[in-house]
PDB file of C-alpha atoms in Angstrom:
ATOM      1  CA  MET A  16       0.000   0.000   0.000  1.00 45.00           C
ATOM      2  CA  ASN A  17       2.297   2.725  -1.196  1.00 48.00           C
ATOM      3  CA  GLY A  18       0.947   5.776  -2.954  1.00 54.00           C
ATOM      4  CA  ARG A  19      -2.810   5.592  -3.402  1.00 62.00           C
ATOM      5  CA  PRO A  20      -5.391   3.774  -1.315  1.00 66.00           C
ATOM      6  CA  PRO A  21      -7.461   1.073  -3.051  1.00 73.00           C
ATOM      7  CA  ALA A  22     -10.229   2.771  -5.019  1.00 73.00           C
ATOM      8  CA  PRO A  23     -12.213   0.667  -7.465  1.00 77.00           C
ATOM      9  CA  ARG A  24     -14.052   2.446 -10.252  1.00 77.00           C
ATOM     10  CA  VAL A  25     -17.831   2.524  -9.941  1.00 75.00           C
ATOM     11  CA  LEU A  26     -19.677   3.916 -12.978  1.00 73.00           C
ATOM     12  CA  GLY A  27     -16.565   5.794 -14.056  1.00 73.00           C
ATOM     13  CA  ARG A  28     -15.756   7.331 -10.665  1.00 78.00           C
ATOM     14  CA  ARG A  29     -13.247   6.146  -8.119  1.00 77.00           C
ATOM     15  CA  VAL A  30     -14.596   5.314  -4.663  1.00 80.00           C
ATOM     16  CA  PRO A  31     -11.792   5.264  -2.077  1.00 80.00           C
ATOM     17  CA  LEU A  32     -12.436   2.326   0.237  1.00 83.00           C
ATOM     18  CA  PRO A  33     -10.727   3.764   3.359  1.00 82.00           C
ATOM     19  CA  LEU A  34     -13.038   6.771   3.194  1.00 83.00           C
ATOM     20  CA  VAL A  35     -16.099   4.519   2.898  1.00 87.00           C
ATOM     21  CA  ALA A  36     -14.856   2.468   5.856  1.00 89.00           C
ATOM     22  CA  TRP A  37     -14.367   5.603   7.968  1.00 87.00           C
ATOM     23  CA  LEU A  38     -17.818   6.977   7.098  1.00 89.00           C
ATOM     24  CA  ALA A  39     -19.382   3.603   7.893  1.00 91.00           C
ATOM     25  CA  LEU A  40     -17.598   3.572  11.257  1.00 89.00           C
ATOM     26  CA  VAL A  41     -18.933   7.046  12.115  1.00 89.00           C
ATOM     27  CA  TRP A  42     -22.411   5.958  11.021  1.00 90.00           C
ATOM     28  CA  VAL A  43     -22.404   2.884  13.254  1.00 89.00           C
ATOM     29  CA  THR A  44     -20.933   4.920  16.114  1.00 86.00           C
ATOM     30  CA  LEU A  45     -23.694   7.494  15.910  1.00 85.00           C
ATOM     31  CA  TRP A  46     -26.392   4.811  15.860  1.00 84.00           C
ATOM     32  CA  GLY A  47     -24.622   3.312  18.862  1.00 78.00           C
ATOM     33  CA  ASP A  48     -25.463  -0.253  17.938  1.00 79.00           C
ATOM     34  CA  VAL A  49     -23.488  -2.765  15.875  1.00 81.00           C
ATOM     35  CA  SER A  50     -26.216  -4.644  14.029  1.00 86.00           C
ATOM     36  CA  PRO A  51     -25.924  -6.045  10.482  1.00 88.00           C
ATOM     37  CA  GLY A  52     -28.472  -3.516   9.271  1.00 88.00           C
ATOM     38  CA  ASN A  53     -26.518  -0.623  10.718  1.00 88.00           C
ATOM     39  CA  VAL A  54     -23.218  -1.798   9.253  1.00 90.00           C
ATOM     40  CA  LEU A  55     -24.768  -2.309   5.824  1.00 92.00           C
ATOM     41  CA  GLY A  56     -26.535   1.046   6.062  1.00 91.00           C
ATOM     42  CA  GLY A  57     -23.255   2.737   6.976  1.00 91.00           C
ATOM     43  CA  ILE A  58     -21.401   1.149   4.071  1.00 91.00           C
ATOM     44  CA  ALA A  59     -24.218   2.114   1.709  1.00 91.00           C
ATOM     45  CA  ALA A  60     -24.332   5.702   2.991  1.00 91.00           C
ATOM     46  CA  GLY A  61     -20.536   6.023   2.811  1.00 89.00           C
ATOM     47  CA  ALA A  62     -20.407   4.619  -0.710  1.00 88.00           C
ATOM     48  CA  VAL A  63     -23.211   6.875  -1.956  1.00 89.00           C
ATOM     49  CA  VAL A  64     -21.677   9.990  -0.406  1.00 88.00           C
ATOM     50  CA  SER A  65     -18.182   9.256  -1.730  1.00 86.00           C
ATOM     51  CA  TRP A  66     -19.593   8.531  -5.175  1.00 87.00           C
ATOM     52  CA  LEU A  67     -21.814  11.625  -5.313  1.00 88.00           C
ATOM     53  CA  LEU A  68     -19.151  13.983  -3.937  1.00 85.00           C
ATOM     54  CA  PRO A  69     -15.858  12.766  -5.366  1.00 80.00           C
ATOM     55  CA  LEU A  70     -12.587  13.846  -3.768  1.00 76.00           C
ATOM     56  CA  PRO A  71      -9.147  13.313  -5.244  1.00 73.00           C
ATOM     57  CA  ALA A  72      -7.884   9.925  -4.071  1.00 64.00           C
ATOM     58  CA  LEU A  73      -4.747  10.995  -2.225  1.00 68.00           C
ATOM     59  CA  ASP A  74      -2.529   9.044   0.085  1.00 70.00           C
ATOM     60  CA  PRO A  75      -2.988  10.702   3.468  1.00 71.00           C
ATOM     61  CA  GLY A  76       0.490   9.580   4.462  1.00 74.00           C
ATOM     62  CA  ILE A  77      -0.653   8.151   7.776  1.00 79.00           C
ATOM     63  CA  ARG A  78      -0.414   4.554   8.952  1.00 81.00           C
ATOM     64  CA  LEU A  79      -1.858   3.546  12.312  1.00 81.00           C
ATOM     65  CA  ARG A  80       0.117   1.176  14.521  1.00 86.00           C
ATOM     66  CA  PRO A  81      -1.802   0.058  17.613  1.00 87.00           C
ATOM     67  CA  LEU A  82       0.870  -0.236  20.318  1.00 90.00           C
ATOM     68  CA  PRO A  83       2.758   3.022  19.633  1.00 89.00           C
ATOM     69  CA  LEU A  84      -0.646   4.685  19.199  1.00 90.00           C
ATOM     70  CA  ALA A  85      -1.719   3.582  22.676  1.00 92.00           C
ATOM     71  CA  ARG A  86       1.588   4.839  24.079  1.00 92.00           C
ATOM     72  CA  PHE A  87       1.162   8.183  22.302  1.00 91.00           C
ATOM     73  CA  LEU A  88      -2.389   8.595  23.632  1.00 90.00           C
ATOM     74  CA  LEU A  89      -1.338   7.766  27.212  1.00 91.00           C
ATOM     75  CA  CYS A  90       1.559  10.231  27.120  1.00 91.00           C
ATOM     76  CA  PHE A  91      -0.729  12.819  25.539  1.00 88.00           C
ATOM     77  CA  GLY A  92      -3.320  12.418  28.280  1.00 86.00           C
ATOM     78  CA  TRP A  93      -0.669  12.715  30.974  1.00 88.00           C
ATOM     79  CA  ASP A  94       0.767  15.810  29.279  1.00 85.00           C
ATOM     80  CA  LEU A  95      -2.709  17.311  29.175  1.00 82.00           C
ATOM     81  CA  VAL A  96      -3.181  16.840  32.930  1.00 82.00           C
ATOM     82  CA  ILE A  97       0.255  18.131  33.973  1.00 83.00           C
ATOM     83  CA  SER A  98       0.266  21.220  31.815  1.00 79.00           C
ATOM     84  CA  THR A  99      -3.369  22.068  32.574  1.00 81.00           C
ATOM     85  CA  VAL A 100      -2.444  22.188  36.252  1.00 82.00           C
ATOM     86  CA  ARG A 101       0.549  24.389  35.399  1.00 82.00           C
ATOM     87  CA  VAL A 102      -1.446  26.904  33.369  1.00 81.00           C
ATOM     88  CA  VAL A 103      -4.304  27.038  35.891  1.00 82.00           C
ATOM     89  CA  PHE A 104      -1.721  27.739  38.608  1.00 85.00           C
ATOM     90  CA  TYR A 105      -0.480  30.785  36.698  1.00 84.00           C
ATOM     91  CA  VAL A 106      -4.034  31.931  36.010  1.00 82.00           C
ATOM     92  CA  PHE A 107      -4.773  32.199  39.725  1.00 84.00           C
ATOM     93  CA  ARG A 108      -1.322  33.393  40.819  1.00 84.00           C
ATOM     94  CA  PRO A 109      -0.957  37.184  40.894  1.00 83.00           C
ATOM     95  CA  GLY A 110       1.518  38.782  38.535  1.00 80.00           C
ATOM     96  CA  PRO A 111       2.245  38.128  34.880  1.00 81.00           C
ATOM     97  CA  PRO A 112       2.982  34.534  33.835  1.00 81.00           C
ATOM     98  CA  PRO A 113       6.391  33.548  32.435  1.00 82.00           C
ATOM     99  CA  ALA A 114       6.084  33.361  28.658  1.00 82.00           C
ATOM    100  CA  GLN A 115       8.548  33.186  25.800  1.00 83.00           C
ATOM    101  CA  LEU A 116       8.934  32.245  22.156  1.00 83.00           C
ATOM    102  CA  VAL A 117      10.917  29.114  21.322  1.00 86.00           C
ATOM    103  CA  ARG A 118      12.022  27.985  17.879  1.00 87.00           C
ATOM    104  CA  VAL A 119      12.047  24.214  17.495  1.00 88.00           C
ATOM    105  CA  ARG A 120      13.520  22.228  14.621  1.00 88.00           C
ATOM    106  CA  LEU A 121      11.699  19.075  13.544  1.00 88.00           C
ATOM    107  CA  ARG A 122      13.414  16.010  12.129  1.00 87.00           C
ATOM    108  CA  THR A 123      10.553  14.655  10.060  1.00 84.00           C
ATOM    109  CA  SER A 124       9.881  15.969   6.562  1.00 84.00           C
ATOM    110  CA  SER A 125       6.344  14.560   6.344  1.00 84.00           C
ATOM    111  CA  GLU A 126       3.627  17.207   6.200  1.00 84.00           C
ATOM    112  CA  PRO A 127       0.782  15.050   7.583  1.00 85.00           C
ATOM    113  CA  LEU A 128       2.922  14.144  10.594  1.00 88.00           C
ATOM    114  CA  THR A 129       3.855  17.792  11.111  1.00 88.00           C
ATOM    115  CA  VAL A 130       0.160  18.645  11.177  1.00 86.00           C
ATOM    116  CA  LEU A 131      -0.431  15.928  13.776  1.00 88.00           C
ATOM    117  CA  ILE A 132       2.465  17.230  15.883  1.00 89.00           C
ATOM    118  CA  MET A 133       1.034  20.757  15.693  1.00 88.00           C
ATOM    119  CA  THR A 134      -2.409  19.473  16.708  1.00 85.00           C
ATOM    120  CA  ALA A 135      -0.938  17.678  19.701  1.00 87.00           C
ATOM    121  CA  LEU A 136       1.091  20.739  20.719  1.00 86.00           C
ATOM    122  CA  ALA A 137      -1.912  23.037  20.381  1.00 81.00           C
ATOM    123  CA  ASN A 138      -3.962  20.893  22.741  1.00 77.00           C
ATOM    124  CA  VAL A 139      -1.330  20.724  25.452  1.00 77.00           C
ATOM    125  CA  PRO A 140      -1.735  23.775  27.694  1.00 71.00           C
ATOM    126  CA  GLY A 141       1.249  26.055  27.867  1.00 73.00           C
ATOM    127  CA  SER A 142       2.374  25.534  24.284  1.00 82.00           C
ATOM    128  CA  LEU A 143       0.968  27.266  21.256  1.00 82.00           C
ATOM    129  CA  VAL A 144       2.200  26.994  17.676  1.00 85.00           C
ATOM    130  CA  VAL A 145       2.371  30.515  16.302  1.00 84.00           C
ATOM    131  CA  GLU A 146       4.139  29.832  13.027  1.00 84.00           C
ATOM    132  CA  ALA A 147       5.216  26.825  10.996  1.00 84.00           C
ATOM    133  CA  TYR A 148       8.063  27.003   8.517  1.00 85.00           C
ATOM    134  CA  LEU A 149       7.541  23.781   6.582  1.00 80.00           C
ATOM    135  CA  ALA A 150      10.391  24.410   4.177  1.00 82.00           C
ATOM    136  CA  GLU A 151      12.896  24.724   7.019  1.00 84.00           C
ATOM    137  CA  ARG A 152      11.120  22.135   9.192  1.00 86.00           C
ATOM    138  CA  CYS A 153      10.780  24.644  12.003  1.00 88.00           C
ATOM    139  CA  LEU A 154       7.986  25.471  14.400  1.00 88.00           C
ATOM    140  CA  MET A 155       7.757  28.680  16.383  1.00 87.00           C
ATOM    141  CA  LEU A 156       6.143  27.984  19.747  1.00 87.00           C
ATOM    142  CA  HIS A 157       4.818  30.329  22.387  1.00 86.00           C
ATOM    143  CA  VAL A 158       5.429  28.713  25.752  1.00 85.00           C
ATOM    144  CA  LEU A 159       3.626  29.740  28.937  1.00 82.00           C
ATOM    145  CA  GLY A 160       4.168  28.627  32.503  1.00 77.00           C
ATOM    146  CA  ILE A 161       7.786  27.478  32.507  1.00 78.00           C
ATOM    147  CA  PRO A 162       9.890  29.852  34.613  1.00 78.00           C
ATOM    148  CA  GLY A 163      13.435  30.604  33.552  1.00 75.00           C
ATOM    149  CA  ASP A 164      14.844  29.696  30.149  1.00 77.00           C
ATOM    150  CA  ALA A 165      12.596  26.974  28.787  1.00 76.00           C
ATOM    151  CA  THR A 166      14.273  26.555  25.406  1.00 83.00           C
ATOM    152  CA  GLU A 167      16.136  23.326  26.170  1.00 85.00           C
ATOM    153  CA  LYS A 168      13.235  21.706  28.011  1.00 85.00           C
ATOM    154  CA  VAL A 169      10.757  22.584  25.278  1.00 86.00           C
ATOM    155  CA  ARG A 170      13.052  21.233  22.578  1.00 88.00           C
ATOM    156  CA  GLU A 171      13.457  17.953  24.472  1.00 88.00           C
ATOM    157  CA  ASP A 172       9.698  17.663  24.948  1.00 87.00           C
ATOM    158  CA  VAL A 173       8.920  18.353  21.289  1.00 89.00           C
ATOM    159  CA  THR A 174      11.566  15.881  20.137  1.00 89.00           C
ATOM    160  CA  ALA A 175      10.078  13.175  22.370  1.00 89.00           C
ATOM    161  CA  LEU A 176       6.565  13.998  21.143  1.00 89.00           C
ATOM    162  CA  GLU A 177       7.785  13.863  17.547  1.00 89.00           C
ATOM    163  CA  SER A 178       9.281  10.404  18.109  1.00 90.00           C
ATOM    164  CA  ARG A 179       5.999   9.128  19.552  1.00 90.00           C
ATOM    165  CA  VAL A 180       3.902  10.630  16.729  1.00 89.00           C
ATOM    166  CA  VAL A 181       6.144   9.195  14.025  1.00 89.00           C
ATOM    167  CA  ALA A 182       6.119   5.776  15.714  1.00 89.00           C
ATOM    168  CA  ALA A 183       2.325   5.801  15.957  1.00 89.00           C
ATOM    169  CA  PHE A 184       1.350   7.337  12.607  1.00 88.00           C
ATOM    170  CA  GLY A 185       4.395   7.332  10.337  1.00 85.00           C
ATOM    171  CA  THR A 186       4.901   5.350   7.174  1.00 83.00           C
ATOM    172  CA  ARG A 187       7.928   3.088   6.966  1.00 84.00           C
ATOM    173  CA  ALA A 188       9.860   5.801   5.153  1.00 84.00           C
ATOM    174  CA  ASP A 189       9.041   8.323   7.887  1.00 83.00           C
ATOM    175  CA  ARG A 190      10.231   5.939  10.591  1.00 84.00           C
ATOM    176  CA  GLU A 191      13.448   5.184   8.726  1.00 82.00           C
ATOM    177  CA  GLU A 192      14.041   8.909   8.420  1.00 80.00           C
ATOM    178  CA  LEU A 193      14.201   9.179  12.205  1.00 79.00           C
ATOM    179  CA  GLY A 194      16.181   5.963  12.486  1.00 73.00           C
ATOM    180  CA  THR A 195      13.531   4.261  14.619  1.00 58.00           C
ATOM    181  CA  ALA A 196      12.231   1.710  12.110  1.00 50.00           C
TER     182      ALA A 196
ATOM    183  CA  MET B  18     -24.339   1.845  38.049  1.00 56.00           C
ATOM    184  CA  SER B  19     -24.742   4.338  40.858  1.00 69.00           C
ATOM    185  CA  ALA B  20     -21.309   3.439  42.231  1.00 77.00           C
ATOM    186  CA  LEU B  21     -19.777   5.452  39.399  1.00 84.00           C
ATOM    187  CA  ASP B  22     -21.952   8.493  40.013  1.00 87.00           C
ATOM    188  CA  PRO B  23     -19.626  10.122  42.607  1.00 90.00           C
ATOM    189  CA  LEU B  24     -16.795   9.783  40.095  1.00 90.00           C
ATOM    190  CA  ALA B  25     -18.986  11.321  37.404  1.00 91.00           C
ATOM    191  CA  GLY B  26     -19.815  14.187  39.759  1.00 91.00           C
ATOM    192  CA  ALA B  27     -16.134  14.750  40.477  1.00 91.00           C
ATOM    193  CA  CYS B  28     -15.350  14.881  36.754  1.00 91.00           C
ATOM    194  CA  LEU B  29     -18.196  17.355  36.186  1.00 92.00           C
ATOM    195  CA  LEU B  30     -17.003  19.649  38.971  1.00 93.00           C
ATOM    196  CA  LEU B  31     -13.375  19.483  37.813  1.00 90.00           C
ATOM    197  CA  GLY B  32     -14.450  20.253  34.256  1.00 90.00           C
ATOM    198  CA  ALA B  33     -16.457  23.226  35.481  1.00 91.00           C
ATOM    199  CA  VAL B  34     -13.453  24.501  37.461  1.00 89.00           C
ATOM    200  CA  LEU B  35     -11.321  24.266  34.330  1.00 87.00           C
ATOM    201  CA  ALA B  36     -13.872  26.207  32.303  1.00 87.00           C
ATOM    202  CA  LEU B  37     -13.942  28.842  35.069  1.00 88.00           C
ATOM    203  CA  SER B  38     -10.140  29.097  35.027  1.00 86.00           C
ATOM    204  CA  ALA B  39     -10.270  29.597  31.261  1.00 84.00           C
ATOM    205  CA  GLY B  40     -12.565  32.565  31.783  1.00 85.00           C
ATOM    206  CA  ALA B  41     -10.413  33.921  34.595  1.00 86.00           C
ATOM    207  CA  GLY B  42      -7.344  33.620  32.397  1.00 84.00           C
ATOM    208  CA  LEU B  43      -9.012  35.600  29.635  1.00 83.00           C
ATOM    209  CA  VAL B  44      -9.621  38.421  32.095  1.00 84.00           C
ATOM    210  CA  LYS B  45      -6.216  38.282  33.737  1.00 83.00           C
ATOM    211  CA  PHE B  46      -3.707  37.778  30.931  1.00 81.00           C
ATOM    212  CA  ARG B  47      -2.666  40.840  28.987  1.00 77.00           C
ATOM    213  CA  HIS B  48      -1.622  39.729  25.518  1.00 79.00           C
ATOM    214  CA  THR B  49      -3.385  37.865  22.756  1.00 78.00           C
ATOM    215  CA  LEU B  50      -0.958  34.967  22.780  1.00 79.00           C
ATOM    216  CA  GLU B  51      -1.298  34.486  26.538  1.00 80.00           C
ATOM    217  CA  ARG B  52      -5.065  34.712  26.220  1.00 81.00           C
ATOM    218  CA  MET B  53      -5.009  31.998  23.580  1.00 80.00           C
ATOM    219  CA  HIS B  54      -3.447  29.658  26.134  1.00 80.00           C
ATOM    220  CA  ALA B  55      -6.223  30.332  28.621  1.00 77.00           C
ATOM    221  CA  GLY B  56      -9.012  30.370  26.091  1.00 74.00           C
ATOM    222  CA  THR B  57      -8.156  27.141  24.319  1.00 74.00           C
ATOM    223  CA  LYS B  58      -6.495  24.681  26.656  1.00 73.00           C
ATOM    224  CA  PRO B  59      -8.446  24.550  29.941  1.00 73.00           C
ATOM    225  CA  GLN B  60     -11.489  24.659  27.704  1.00 78.00           C
ATOM    226  CA  VAL B  61     -10.533  21.366  26.028  1.00 82.00           C
ATOM    227  CA  GLY B  62      -9.665  19.715  29.325  1.00 82.00           C
ATOM    228  CA  GLY B  63     -12.974  20.909  30.746  1.00 86.00           C
ATOM    229  CA  VAL B  64     -15.043  19.639  27.834  1.00 88.00           C
ATOM    230  CA  LEU B  65     -13.265  16.276  27.855  1.00 88.00           C
ATOM    231  CA  LEU B  66     -13.903  15.901  31.588  1.00 90.00           C
ATOM    232  CA  VAL B  67     -17.593  16.760  31.174  1.00 91.00           C
ATOM    233  CA  LEU B  68     -17.874  14.205  28.359  1.00 92.00           C
ATOM    234  CA  LEU B  69     -16.173  11.631  30.583  1.00 91.00           C
ATOM    235  CA  ALA B  70     -18.661  12.426  33.336  1.00 92.00           C
ATOM    236  CA  MET B  71     -21.540  11.899  30.908  1.00 90.00           C
ATOM    237  CA  TRP B  72     -20.148   8.519  29.975  1.00 90.00           C
ATOM    238  CA  LEU B  73     -19.584   7.477  33.591  1.00 89.00           C
ATOM    239  CA  HIS B  74     -23.184   8.337  34.298  1.00 87.00           C
ATOM    240  CA  ARG B  75     -24.367   5.890  31.602  1.00 84.00           C
ATOM    241  CA  PRO B  76     -21.349   3.679  30.802  1.00 83.00           C
ATOM    242  CA  THR B  77     -22.484   1.807  27.698  1.00 82.00           C
ATOM    243  CA  TRP B  78     -20.832   1.317  24.311  1.00 79.00           C
ATOM    244  CA  ALA B  79     -23.787   3.011  22.649  1.00 79.00           C
ATOM    245  CA  ASN B  80     -23.049   6.201  24.596  1.00 83.00           C
ATOM    246  CA  ALA B  81     -19.267   5.995  24.258  1.00 84.00           C
ATOM    247  CA  GLY B  82     -19.309   6.384  20.468  1.00 85.00           C
ATOM    248  CA  PRO B  83     -20.969   9.785  20.047  1.00 87.00           C
ATOM    249  CA  LEU B  84     -19.125  11.193  23.077  1.00 89.00           C
ATOM    250  CA  ALA B  85     -15.778  10.061  21.653  1.00 88.00           C
ATOM    251  CA  LEU B  86     -16.625  11.711  18.331  1.00 89.00           C
ATOM    252  CA  VAL B  87     -17.488  14.965  20.109  1.00 89.00           C
ATOM    253  CA  GLY B  88     -14.219  14.874  22.042  1.00 89.00           C
ATOM    254  CA  LEU B  89     -12.170  14.194  18.910  1.00 87.00           C
ATOM    255  CA  SER B  90     -13.856  17.051  17.039  1.00 88.00           C
ATOM    256  CA  GLN B  91     -13.101  19.392  19.955  1.00 86.00           C
ATOM    257  CA  VAL B  92      -9.425  18.466  19.949  1.00 84.00           C
ATOM    258  CA  ILE B  93      -9.056  19.003  16.202  1.00 85.00           C
ATOM    259  CA  THR B  94     -11.031  22.239  15.929  1.00 86.00           C
ATOM    260  CA  VAL B  95      -9.353  23.849  18.934  1.00 84.00           C
ATOM    261  CA  ALA B  96      -5.951  23.156  17.429  1.00 82.00           C
ATOM    262  CA  VAL B  97      -6.896  24.787  14.136  1.00 85.00           C
ATOM    263  CA  ALA B  98      -8.543  27.785  15.799  1.00 84.00           C
ATOM    264  CA  ALA B  99      -5.623  28.332  18.181  1.00 83.00           C
ATOM    265  CA  TYR B 100      -3.079  28.181  15.383  1.00 85.00           C
ATOM    266  CA  THR B 101      -5.029  30.592  13.194  1.00 86.00           C
ATOM    267  CA  MET B 102      -5.407  33.147  15.969  1.00 83.00           C
ATOM    268  CA  ALA B 103      -1.866  32.748  17.225  1.00 83.00           C
ATOM    269  CA  ARG B 104      -0.420  33.158  13.775  1.00 84.00           C
ATOM    270  CA  ALA B 105      -2.323  36.373  13.182  1.00 83.00           C
ATOM    271  CA  ALA B 106      -1.312  37.738  16.581  1.00 80.00           C
ATOM    272  CA  TYR B 107       2.313  36.772  16.038  1.00 80.00           C
ATOM    273  CA  ALA B 108       2.340  38.440  12.641  1.00 79.00           C
ATOM    274  CA  ARG B 109       1.151  41.623  14.315  1.00 75.00           C
ATOM    275  CA  ASP B 110       3.967  41.287  16.856  1.00 65.00           C
ATOM    276  CA  SER B 111       1.586  41.373  19.782  1.00 49.00           C
ATOM    277  CA  SER B 112       3.891  39.660  22.263  1.00 48.00           C
ATOM    278  CA  ARG B 113       5.453  42.967  23.283  1.00 52.00           C
ATOM    279  CA  GLU B 114       5.924  43.104  27.006  1.00 48.00           C
ATOM    280  CA  ASP B 115       5.000  46.688  27.749  1.00 46.00           C
ATOM    281  CA  GLU B 116       1.735  47.653  26.124  1.00 51.00           C
ATOM    282  CA  ASP B 117      -1.690  46.268  25.571  1.00 51.00           C
ATOM    283  CA  ASP B 118      -2.402  45.063  22.048  1.00 53.00           C
ATOM    284  CA  GLY B 119      -5.996  46.128  21.728  1.00 53.00           C
ATOM    285  CA  THR B 120      -7.567  43.101  23.400  1.00 53.00           C
ATOM    286  CA  SER B 121      -7.984  44.584  26.856  1.00 54.00           C
ATOM    287  CA  LEU B 122     -11.342  44.832  28.547  1.00 53.00           C
ATOM    288  CA  PRO B 123     -13.337  47.842  27.390  1.00 54.00           C
ATOM    289  CA  SER B 124     -12.695  50.765  29.661  1.00 54.00           C
ATOM    290  CA  GLU B 125     -15.318  53.089  31.078  1.00 53.00           C
ATOM    291  CA  GLU B 126     -14.415  55.784  28.589  1.00 53.00           C
ATOM    292  CA  PRO B 127     -16.957  56.849  25.983  1.00 54.00           C
ATOM    293  CA  PRO B 128     -16.516  55.125  22.616  1.00 53.00           C
ATOM    294  CA  GLY B 129     -14.279  56.806  20.066  1.00 53.00           C
ATOM    295  CA  SER B 130     -11.571  57.765  22.534  1.00 50.00           C
ATOM    296  CA  SER B 131      -9.903  54.373  22.600  1.00 48.00           C
ATOM    297  CA  PRO B 132      -6.191  54.346  21.723  1.00 52.00           C
ATOM    298  CA  GLU B 133      -5.163  53.102  18.314  1.00 48.00           C
ATOM    299  CA  SER B 134      -3.674  49.632  18.416  1.00 45.00           C
TER     300      SER B 134
END
């Protein structure tokens, strides 16, 4: 499965199967009941929608791997708790909070993974992506709630996060790029 | 069933406290970028905790699905919104330490006399 996802032609239009599978999953989830009728209905609805509203069949560049994904989600949840506490502490403490801009260099060249990394960073309190330089593989972060010079700590954290994201979502080429294949 | 209800209550209260701290942060912080921290992050934590409380109140697979979808949508949309706002603020160089960047609370002055930002 390199390049394009499987997409058989139906009446002259390609129907990407992963998209149909995803739409069917959402359908069944919203009905809240895995019955044969629901699954068939979801597949039918997904197929009709993807046939009526065609999108270019692109490779999203993301592969899910269960164990690293679980590890990423656990670390992400823990991060969320810790940094929420930190930011709330500075909200209720008098005086201005410590804040600074940090420039971080990424090792991965994959755009989908960079987007995932930015999403993860944006949801962790205390870090905010203010600018992404994809050509130079750099992110500019605004960091709140780390007293003193946070540059080194932030860079370590982002590098660790990047490793976990690439392990959980990266293609083989992405993982080889980081030397963690 | 009812054994989980205290836990659900705790999650609800904690989520409400987080939402309150988000509001307090919006009032307290002085720059757009700092406000983005307060306005986006505790908000997500709060919503996720409230969703968790809803699930603990009725812990079935049928309820878990829609709640998980809501939580996932929150996480994705907050990231996009935060990045868009932060990028605009950063482009305007609003992280200056000394002055307000036009996002302060409205003062008691009559309209029209506000300083240019």
